[in-house]
Tab-separated table of C-alpha atoms in Angstrom:
chain	number	residue	atom	x	y	z
A	1	MET	CA	-55.565	11.258	-43.276
A	2	LYS	CA	-54.698	7.558	-43.082
A	3	ASP	CA	-53.522	7.582	-46.710
A	4	THR	CA	-51.313	10.605	-46.023
A	5	LEU	CA	-49.784	8.933	-42.950
A	6	LEU	CA	-49.075	5.721	-44.853
A	7	TYR	CA	-47.493	7.681	-47.679
A	8	GLU	CA	-45.164	9.490	-45.288
A	9	MET	CA	-44.200	6.178	-43.650
A	10	ASN	CA	-43.559	4.623	-47.068
A	11	GLU	CA	-41.399	7.618	-48.021
A	12	GLN	CA	-39.277	7.146	-44.885
A	13	GLU	CA	-38.954	3.409	-45.191
A	14	GLY	CA	-38.848	2.833	-48.922
A	15	GLN	CA	-35.351	1.438	-48.695
A	16	ASP	CA	-36.368	-0.977	-45.925
A	17	PHE	CA	-39.298	-2.151	-48.029
A	18	THR	CA	-37.057	-2.849	-51.030
A	19	GLU	CA	-34.681	-4.940	-48.932
A	20	TYR	CA	-37.532	-6.812	-47.280
A	21	LYS	CA	-39.153	-7.593	-50.650
A	22	THR	CA	-35.987	-9.288	-51.937
A	23	VAL	CA	-36.089	-11.889	-49.158
A	24	ASN	CA	-39.887	-12.292	-49.050
A	25	PRO	CA	-41.371	-13.122	-52.486
A	26	THR	CA	-44.947	-12.777	-51.183
A	27	ILE	CA	-44.424	-9.000	-51.135
A	28	THR	CA	-45.428	-6.923	-54.123
A	29	GLN	CA	-44.865	-3.260	-54.800
A	30	THR	CA	-48.270	-2.521	-53.320
A	31	GLY	CA	-47.835	-4.700	-50.241
A	32	VAL	CA	-48.603	-8.328	-49.402
A	33	ASN	CA	-49.452	-10.600	-52.331
A	34	SER	CA	-53.233	-10.740	-52.686
A	35	ASP	CA	-53.041	-14.533	-53.282
A	36	VAL	CA	-51.722	-14.967	-49.735
A	37	ALA	CA	-54.573	-12.902	-48.178
A	38	PRO	CA	-57.471	-12.922	-50.733
A	39	ASP	CA	-60.047	-11.544	-48.248
A	40	LEU	CA	-58.254	-8.214	-47.820
A	41	THR	CA	-58.714	-5.122	-49.943
A	42	PRO	CA	-55.670	-3.480	-51.517
A	43	GLU	CA	-55.784	-0.748	-48.858
A	44	GLU	CA	-55.890	-3.350	-46.091
A	45	LEU	CA	-53.050	-5.282	-47.683
A	46	LYS	CA	-51.016	-2.114	-47.841
A	47	LEU	CA	-51.779	-1.340	-44.191
A	48	LEU	CA	-50.852	-4.904	-43.184
A	49	GLU	CA	-47.538	-4.639	-44.939
A	50	GLU	CA	-46.910	-1.298	-43.229
A	51	ILE	CA	-47.578	-2.938	-39.859
A	52	ARG	CA	-45.181	-5.751	-40.690
A	53	ARG	CA	-42.436	-3.353	-41.694
A	54	THR	CA	-43.026	-1.282	-38.559
A	55	LYS	CA	-42.727	-4.463	-36.526
A	56	GLN	CA	-39.383	-5.263	-38.146
A	57	ARG	CA	-38.119	-1.771	-37.393
A	58	LEU	CA	-39.279	-1.947	-33.784
A	59	LEU	CA	-37.623	-5.325	-33.295
A	60	LYS	CA	-34.393	-3.863	-34.605
A	61	GLU	CA	-34.663	-0.872	-32.263
A	62	ILE	CA	-35.427	-3.179	-29.328
A	63	GLN	CA	-32.282	-5.155	-30.080
A	64	GLU	CA	-30.234	-1.954	-30.177
A	65	LEU	CA	-31.723	-0.854	-26.864
A	66	GLU	CA	-30.909	-4.236	-25.329
A	67	ASN	CA	-27.306	-3.834	-26.483
A	68	GLU	CA	-27.142	-0.324	-25.002
A	69	ILE	CA	-28.620	-1.530	-21.699
A	70	SER	CA	-26.042	-4.314	-21.595
A	71	ASN	CA	-23.234	-1.787	-22.131
A	72	VAL	CA	-24.631	0.525	-19.457
A	73	ASN	CA	-24.882	-2.369	-16.980
A	74	THR	CA	-21.258	-3.265	-17.676
A	75	GLU	CA	-20.210	0.335	-17.038
A	76	LEU	CA	-22.259	0.476	-13.829
A	77	GLU	CA	-20.630	-2.706	-12.565
A	78	GLY	CA	-17.222	-1.178	-13.219
A	79	MET	CA	-18.253	2.022	-11.410
A	80	ASP	CA	-19.533	0.011	-8.444
A	81	GLN	CA	-16.187	-1.761	-8.183
A	82	TYR	CA	-14.362	1.572	-8.402
A	83	VAL	CA	-16.596	3.269	-5.817
A	84	GLY	CA	-16.313	0.254	-3.541
A	85	LYS	CA	-12.546	0.343	-3.755
A	86	GLN	CA	-12.349	4.099	-3.229
A	87	GLY	CA	-14.846	3.935	-0.391
A	88	ASP	CA	-12.738	1.442	1.523
A	89	SER	CA	-10.860	3.752	3.880
A	90	ASN	CA	-8.351	1.023	4.736
A	91	THR	CA	-7.514	0.562	1.072
A	92	GLN	CA	-7.216	4.324	0.565
A	93	THR	CA	-4.921	4.621	3.563
A	94	LYS	CA	-2.661	1.867	2.232
A	95	LEU	CA	-2.663	3.462	-1.217
A	96	ASN	CA	-1.602	6.804	0.221
A	97	LYS	CA	1.105	5.106	2.247
A	98	GLY	CA	2.350	3.351	-0.888
A	99	ARG	CA	2.532	6.661	-2.788
A	100	LYS	CA	4.467	8.315	-0.006
A	101	GLN	CA	6.812	5.348	0.218
A	102	PHE	CA	7.309	5.502	-3.558
A	103	ASN	CA	8.255	9.179	-3.358
A	104	MET	CA	10.949	8.349	-0.804
A	105	ASP	CA	12.111	5.036	-2.310
A	106	PRO	CA	10.452	4.119	-5.643
A	107	GLN	CA	11.296	0.405	-5.520
A	108	LYS	CA	10.051	-0.016	-1.943
A	109	GLY	CA	6.881	1.862	-2.793
A	110	ILE	CA	6.063	-0.405	-5.752
A	111	ASP	CA	6.919	-3.509	-3.702
A	112	PHE	CA	4.587	-2.329	-0.922
A	113	LEU	CA	1.665	-1.685	-3.302
A	114	ILE	CA	2.110	-5.095	-4.940
A	115	ALA	CA	2.369	-6.867	-1.568
A	116	GLU	CA	-0.846	-5.166	-0.397
A	117	GLY	CA	-2.686	-6.228	-3.561
A	118	LEU	CA	-3.160	-2.652	-4.760
A	119	LEU	CA	-1.063	-3.262	-7.883
A	120	LYS	CA	-0.654	-6.380	-9.972
A	121	HIS	CA	2.907	-7.517	-10.510
A	122	THR	CA	2.799	-6.824	-14.241
A	123	PRO	CA	4.680	-4.172	-16.257
A	124	GLU	CA	1.398	-2.885	-17.708
A	125	GLU	CA	-0.198	-2.359	-14.285
A	126	VAL	CA	2.821	-0.591	-12.799
A	127	ALA	CA	3.272	1.530	-15.948
A	128	GLY	CA	-0.373	2.637	-15.749
A	129	PHE	CA	0.096	3.639	-12.118
A	130	LEU	CA	3.181	5.708	-12.997
A	131	HIS	CA	1.584	7.230	-16.097
A	132	LYS	CA	-1.426	8.411	-14.102
A	133	GLY	CA	1.043	9.868	-11.603
A	134	GLU	CA	-1.542	10.730	-8.944
A	135	GLY	CA	0.341	11.944	-5.862
A	136	LEU	CA	3.689	10.776	-7.235
A	137	ASN	CA	6.974	12.668	-7.339
A	138	LYS	CA	8.097	12.972	-10.993
A	139	THR	CA	11.733	12.652	-10.015
A	140	ALA	CA	10.892	9.325	-8.350
A	141	ILE	CA	9.008	8.219	-11.498
A	142	GLY	CA	12.068	8.952	-13.634
A	143	ASP	CA	14.340	7.147	-11.197
A	144	TYR	CA	12.183	4.002	-11.301
A	145	LEU	CA	11.739	4.034	-15.094
A	146	GLY	CA	15.494	4.296	-15.564
A	147	GLY	CA	16.189	1.181	-13.489
A	148	ARG	CA	18.294	-1.509	-15.143
A	149	ASP	CA	16.396	-4.541	-13.797
A	150	GLU	CA	14.512	-6.541	-16.422
A	151	PHE	CA	11.140	-5.736	-14.826
A	152	ASN	CA	11.900	-1.984	-14.738
A	153	ILE	CA	12.823	-2.068	-18.423
A	154	LYS	CA	9.533	-3.793	-19.279
A	155	VAL	CA	7.686	-1.180	-17.217
A	156	LEU	CA	9.509	1.529	-19.185
A	157	GLU	CA	8.425	-0.053	-22.479
A	158	ALA	CA	4.822	-0.264	-21.285
A	159	PHE	CA	5.042	3.341	-20.042
A	160	VAL	CA	6.206	4.566	-23.461
A	161	SER	CA	3.394	2.630	-25.181
A	162	LEU	CA	0.820	4.555	-23.091
A	163	HIS	CA	1.808	7.756	-24.902
A	164	GLN	CA	0.036	8.419	-28.191
A	165	PHE	CA	2.798	9.514	-30.568
A	166	ASN	CA	0.879	8.826	-33.774
A	167	ASP	CA	1.218	11.623	-36.364
A	168	MET	CA	3.235	13.794	-33.959
A	169	ILE	CA	6.373	15.545	-35.081
A	170	LEU	CA	9.355	14.500	-32.987
A	171	VAL	CA	9.566	17.683	-30.911
A	172	GLN	CA	5.889	17.393	-29.896
A	173	ALA	CA	6.381	13.779	-28.858
A	174	LEU	CA	9.442	14.744	-26.820
A	175	ARG	CA	7.515	17.502	-25.069
A	176	GLU	CA	4.802	15.072	-24.010
A	177	PHE	CA	7.226	12.332	-22.989
A	178	LEU	CA	9.570	14.528	-20.948
A	179	TRP	CA	6.666	16.147	-19.100
A	180	SER	CA	5.450	12.832	-17.669
A	181	PHE	CA	8.550	12.405	-15.461
A	182	ARG	CA	11.850	14.104	-14.663
A	183	LEU	CA	14.943	12.798	-16.420
A	184	PRO	CA	17.369	11.227	-13.926
A	185	GLY	CA	20.935	12.462	-13.704
A	186	GLU	CA	22.661	9.168	-14.520
A	187	ALA	CA	23.777	8.854	-18.152
A	188	GLN	CA	22.983	5.113	-18.345
A	189	LYS	CA	19.401	5.674	-17.188
A	190	ILE	CA	18.918	8.494	-19.684
A	191	ASP	CA	20.344	6.290	-22.427
A	192	ARG	CA	17.854	3.462	-21.700
A	193	MET	CA	14.918	5.840	-21.529
A	194	MET	CA	15.705	7.718	-24.743
A	195	GLU	CA	16.405	4.490	-26.605
A	196	CYS	CA	12.999	3.169	-25.534
A	197	PHE	CA	11.362	6.471	-26.544
A	198	ALA	CA	12.972	6.354	-29.990
A	199	LYS	CA	11.717	2.814	-30.511
A	200	GLY	CA	8.185	3.759	-29.460
A	201	TYR	CA	8.121	6.845	-31.659
A	202	CYS	CA	9.325	4.976	-34.743
A	203	GLU	CA	6.743	2.223	-34.223
A	204	SER	CA	3.992	4.861	-34.100
A	205	ASN	CA	5.361	6.793	-37.102
A	206	LYS	CA	6.726	4.267	-39.547
A	207	GLY	CA	8.790	5.626	-42.410
A	208	VAL	CA	9.680	8.961	-40.804
A	209	PHE	CA	13.264	7.845	-40.088
A	210	GLU	CA	15.438	5.187	-41.635
A	211	SER	CA	16.097	3.604	-38.225
A	212	THR	CA	15.500	4.052	-34.502
A	213	ASP	CA	19.141	5.138	-34.201
A	214	THR	CA	18.322	8.220	-36.267
A	215	CYS	CA	15.446	9.088	-33.958
A	216	TYR	CA	17.615	8.447	-30.898
A	217	VAL	CA	20.462	10.711	-32.059
A	218	LEU	CA	18.112	13.489	-33.210
A	219	SER	CA	16.192	13.360	-29.902
A	220	PHE	CA	19.399	13.903	-27.944
A	221	SER	CA	20.359	16.676	-30.355
A	222	ILE	CA	17.032	18.426	-29.698
A	223	ILE	CA	17.470	18.155	-25.920
A	224	MET	CA	20.989	19.624	-26.222
A	225	LEU	CA	19.638	22.411	-28.453
A	226	ASN	CA	16.973	23.226	-25.870
A	227	THR	CA	19.654	23.538	-23.162
A	228	SER	CA	21.966	25.643	-25.337
A	229	LEU	CA	19.261	28.086	-26.451
A	230	HIS	CA	17.569	28.605	-23.100
A	231	ASN	CA	20.275	28.143	-20.475
A	232	GLN	CA	21.558	31.560	-19.408
A	233	CYS	CA	24.980	30.098	-18.657
A	234	VAL	CA	25.456	29.198	-22.342
A	235	LYS	CA	26.704	32.339	-24.075
A	236	ASP	CA	27.406	30.872	-27.526
A	237	LYS	CA	23.913	30.137	-28.818
A	238	PRO	CA	23.843	27.680	-31.756
A	239	SER	CA	22.440	28.964	-35.040
A	240	LEU	CA	20.160	27.036	-37.379
A	241	ASP	CA	23.097	26.322	-39.721
A	242	ARG	CA	25.152	24.874	-36.883
A	243	PHE	CA	22.215	22.706	-35.745
A	244	ILE	CA	21.826	21.360	-39.297
A	245	SER	CA	25.565	20.763	-39.555
A	246	MET	CA	25.555	18.845	-36.254
A	247	ASN	CA	22.993	16.414	-37.666
A	248	ARG	CA	24.496	15.674	-41.068
A	249	GLY	CA	24.500	12.033	-42.143
A	250	ILE	CA	22.607	10.698	-39.104
A	251	ASN	CA	19.833	9.172	-41.237
A	252	ASP	CA	21.760	6.002	-42.141
A	253	GLY	CA	24.452	8.090	-43.813
A	254	LYS	CA	21.979	10.456	-45.451
A	255	ASP	CA	20.965	13.967	-44.408
A	256	LEU	CA	17.582	14.674	-42.930
A	257	PRO	CA	15.367	17.144	-44.860
A	258	HIS	CA	16.327	20.773	-44.317
A	259	ALA	CA	12.667	21.692	-43.717
A	260	LEU	CA	12.391	19.107	-40.905
A	261	LEU	CA	15.495	20.308	-39.059
A	262	SER	CA	14.491	23.938	-39.561
A	263	SER	CA	11.019	23.348	-38.085
A	264	LEU	CA	12.502	21.513	-35.086
A	265	TYR	CA	14.969	24.350	-34.471
A	266	GLU	CA	12.293	27.058	-34.667
A	267	SER	CA	9.949	25.104	-32.393
A	268	ILE	CA	12.590	24.802	-29.640
A	269	LYS	CA	13.738	28.393	-30.102
A	270	LYS	CA	10.191	29.679	-29.760
A	271	GLU	CA	9.116	27.426	-26.880
A	272	PRO	CA	11.558	25.587	-24.591
A	273	PHE	CA	10.724	22.233	-23.055
A	274	LYS	CA	8.661	22.421	-19.896
A	275	ILE	CA	10.665	20.302	-17.508
A	276	PRO	CA	8.777	19.176	-14.377
A	277	GLU	CA	10.070	20.955	-11.315
A	278	ASP	CA	12.001	18.813	-8.880
A	279	ASP	CA	9.427	18.573	-6.112
A	280	GLY	CA	11.731	16.636	-3.805
A	281	ASN	CA	11.603	19.550	-1.347
A	282	ASP	CA	7.857	19.327	-0.833
A	283	LEU	CA	6.165	18.096	2.331
A	284	THR	CA	6.184	14.451	1.268
A	285	HIS	CA	8.677	13.409	3.908
A	286	THR	CA	6.754	15.276	6.591
A	287	PHE	CA	3.594	13.324	5.828
A	288	PHE	CA	5.224	9.937	5.307
A	289	ASN	CA	4.421	8.436	8.727
A	290	PRO	CA	1.596	10.519	10.271
A	291	ASP	CA	0.072	9.955	13.684
A	292	ARG	CA	-3.341	9.896	12.049
A	293	GLU	CA	-4.934	10.791	8.702
A	294	GLY	CA	-8.401	10.663	7.191
A	295	TRP	CA	-11.420	12.575	5.890
A	296	LEU	CA	-13.225	15.047	8.153
A	297	MET	CA	-15.827	17.706	7.545
A	298	LYS	CA	-14.479	21.158	8.464
A	299	GLN	CA	-16.541	24.236	9.235
A	300	GLY	CA	-15.457	27.501	7.639
A	301	GLY	CA	-14.403	30.591	9.571
A	302	ARG	CA	-16.268	33.601	8.166
A	303	VAL	CA	-18.760	31.505	6.165
A	304	ARG	CA	-20.060	28.707	8.363
A	305	SER	CA	-20.337	26.160	5.574
A	306	TRP	CA	-18.962	22.622	5.856
A	307	LYS	CA	-16.379	21.257	3.446
A	308	ARG	CA	-14.795	17.820	3.190
A	309	ARG	CA	-11.046	17.928	3.810
A	310	TRP	CA	-8.261	15.353	4.100
A	311	PHE	CA	-6.548	15.820	7.482
A	312	ILE	CA	-3.067	14.686	8.451
A	313	LEU	CA	-1.853	14.815	12.052
A	314	THR	CA	1.939	14.806	12.394
A	315	ASP	CA	4.763	16.652	14.163
A	316	ASN	CA	2.396	18.428	16.578
A	317	CYS	CA	0.545	20.027	13.663
A	318	LEU	CA	-2.772	19.361	11.970
A	319	TYR	CA	-2.681	19.800	8.177
A	320	TYR	CA	-5.712	19.745	5.900
A	321	PHE	CA	-5.887	19.270	2.124
A	322	GLU	CA	-8.585	19.566	-0.493
A	323	TYR	CA	-7.600	16.247	-2.113
A	324	THR	CA	-5.501	13.334	-0.918
A	325	GLN	CA	-3.046	13.726	-3.813
A	326	ASP	CA	-2.345	17.413	-3.109
A	327	LYS	CA	1.272	18.085	-2.211
A	328	GLU	CA	0.654	21.392	-0.450
A	329	PRO	CA	-1.913	21.728	2.358
A	330	ARG	CA	-4.762	24.215	2.271
A	331	GLY	CA	-4.166	24.978	5.925
A	332	ILE	CA	-1.781	24.310	8.841
A	333	ILE	CA	-2.825	24.377	12.497
A	334	PRO	CA	0.041	24.196	15.018
A	335	LEU	CA	-1.301	22.408	18.099
A	336	GLU	CA	0.928	24.194	20.564
A	337	ASN	CA	-1.101	25.548	23.510
A	338	LEU	CA	-4.392	24.345	22.018
A	339	ASP	CA	-6.954	21.947	23.416
A	340	VAL	CA	-9.689	19.746	21.934
A	341	ARG	CA	-13.208	18.976	23.143
A	342	GLU	CA	-16.392	17.260	22.031
A	343	VAL	CA	-19.250	19.557	20.974
A	344	GLU	CA	-22.905	19.149	20.085
A	345	ASP	CA	-23.774	20.466	16.646
A	346	LYS	CA	-27.339	20.200	15.361
A	347	GLY	CA	-26.210	20.107	11.738
A	348	LYS	CA	-23.269	17.718	12.094
A	349	PRO	CA	-23.038	14.693	14.395
A	350	HIS	CA	-19.759	13.443	15.879
A	351	SER	CA	-18.323	16.959	16.100
A	352	PHE	CA	-15.306	18.197	18.021
A	353	GLU	CA	-13.326	21.418	18.009
A	354	LEU	CA	-9.912	22.887	18.665
A	355	PHE	CA	-9.693	25.977	20.890
A	356	ALA	CA	-7.012	28.046	22.573
A	357	ALA	CA	-6.349	26.654	26.034
A	358	ASP	CA	-5.020	30.006	27.235
A	359	GLY	CA	-8.154	31.934	26.371
A	360	ARG	CA	-6.809	33.696	23.284
A	361	ASP	CA	-9.358	35.145	20.871
A	362	VAL	CA	-7.637	33.828	17.726
A	363	ILE	CA	-5.799	30.568	17.100
A	364	LYS	CA	-2.459	31.036	15.358
A	365	ALA	CA	-2.641	29.160	12.052
A	366	CYS	CA	-2.284	29.763	8.324
A	367	LYS	CA	-4.167	28.838	5.174
A	368	THR	CA	-4.015	29.263	1.406
A	369	ASP	CA	-6.334	31.994	0.131
A	370	THR	CA	-8.429	31.700	-3.036
A	371	ASP	CA	-5.748	33.467	-5.079
A	372	GLY	CA	-2.991	31.147	-3.795
A	373	ARG	CA	-1.526	33.507	-1.177
A	374	VAL	CA	-0.672	32.142	2.258
A	375	VAL	CA	-2.553	34.182	4.847
A	376	GLU	CA	-2.947	34.092	8.603
A	377	GLY	CA	-5.968	32.179	9.851
A	378	ARG	CA	-8.522	34.104	11.931
A	379	HIS	CA	-10.357	31.224	13.613
A	380	GLN	CA	-11.419	31.402	17.220
A	381	ILE	CA	-12.164	27.693	17.026
A	382	TYR	CA	-11.659	24.961	14.454
A	383	ARG	CA	-14.709	22.705	14.360
A	384	MET	CA	-14.620	19.302	12.618
A	385	SER	CA	-17.061	16.437	12.191
A	386	ALA	CA	-16.077	12.765	11.903
A	387	GLY	CA	-17.959	10.017	10.120
A	388	THR	CA	-18.676	7.951	13.237
A	389	ALA	CA	-18.600	8.362	17.009
A	390	GLU	CA	-15.653	5.977	17.212
A	391	ASP	CA	-13.734	7.938	14.608
A	392	LYS	CA	-14.397	11.156	16.546
A	393	LEU	CA	-13.011	9.702	19.770
A	394	ASP	CA	-9.942	8.358	17.959
A	395	TRP	CA	-9.217	11.800	16.490
A	396	ILE	CA	-9.637	13.502	19.862
A	397	LYS	CA	-7.300	10.997	21.513
A	398	ALA	CA	-4.656	11.403	18.774
A	399	ILE	CA	-4.848	15.208	18.864
A	400	LYS	CA	-4.561	15.291	22.676
A	401	ALA	CA	-1.416	13.167	22.408
A	402	SER	CA	0.054	15.622	19.861
A	403	ILE	CA	-0.718	18.831	21.746
A	404	SER	CA	2.394	20.437	23.225
A	405	ARG	CA	2.742	23.086	25.885
A	406	ASP	CA	5.213	25.955	25.824
A	407	PRO	CA	5.564	27.290	29.384
A	408	PHE	CA	7.277	30.443	28.123
A	409	TYR	CA	4.289	31.150	25.904
A	410	ASP	CA	1.882	30.643	28.824
A	411	MET	CA	3.994	32.974	30.968
A	412	LEU	CA	4.016	35.595	28.211
A	413	CYS	CA	0.227	35.411	27.814
A	414	ALA	CA	-0.246	35.781	31.574
A	415	ARG	CA	2.073	38.819	31.589
A	416	LYS	CA	0.098	40.385	28.704
A	417	LYS	CA	-3.188	39.891	30.555
A	418	LYS	CA	-1.730	41.446	33.691
A	419	ALA	CA	-0.385	44.409	31.720
A	420	SER	CA	-3.740	44.980	30.023
A	421	LYS	CA	-5.508	45.271	33.384
A	422	GLN	CA	-3.162	47.938	34.690
């Protein structure tokens, strides 16, 4: 049994043994040199050598494990810093304010985030923030990237470098680039942005074009082709031959390959560019300067489960979102003719609830259903839970200040009650 085990180990580690023997002349093909350990039998010498080789392998594995543990510790430290930053409600509030300010005035938004220490004043840091785009208006991103200031231009260059254009055909690279923001309307801004794109593409795909000017001209030609083929107002649709004719001699006086231009034409004809919708008409301006905002637990209506929601109190309405970066709320609760009170809930401390002050059975509100439809809410109460007792009292105070009364509505409700009793 022992001989079989040793044979299997020798079969697995024959290569290791050969390498070890070259640096240790006391090793023979059968194990340790018998002159070094004369009291041992050949079998014992062989077993000793096996132990030594096993030790070497284990030491190597231990070193690899130590390296892995070091890498894991580094990752955990980074996660701790991230969680700590995200868990700081004050930091999150400032970050949300900076995003909203950016969507209204990109330069002021970036200045605010830098002043608050949430962004470093470097092109790379700002470009990363814009490229991630969390909660940002793509029209505002395009407006900032097209700025003519030296810092904006460096941010644009860093932004382009964050895209991986390697081994992409030009139309694929354009699709990715133009989806990350919305092109501004000013010709000078578009010119700077497309020139920077052409430079970035050529650096990632050396030898495809004779110069960046070729890439620049062809990129504009593709954008124009996309508009001509897919804009209903354009009646005279360009053919492949006309597209090829339009691009003659743009490659430093030479023509581009027919196969390249043909593939670009067919790609655009088959699938137009997906241009980000101009979301300037969203609720960003509504939520720019709220009376109060923060995380609360909210109890469901039909199913009494609790879910974490981001609440924003503004304009006499209470909005709640699934995530802070969402642009459309999951629900809207007008506070007109409502009231708020503290409640005791065995499952959730620091609870409070909204209820109809006039005794109505259902609070008028709306929410987004699971299939995306906006439906009428059917809550008799809206119960929420804050993180602390102080937070609960602050929410109640803010909501009370936002509640409005409509005397006509109260009069109408009283008339309905009177009519129902007759």
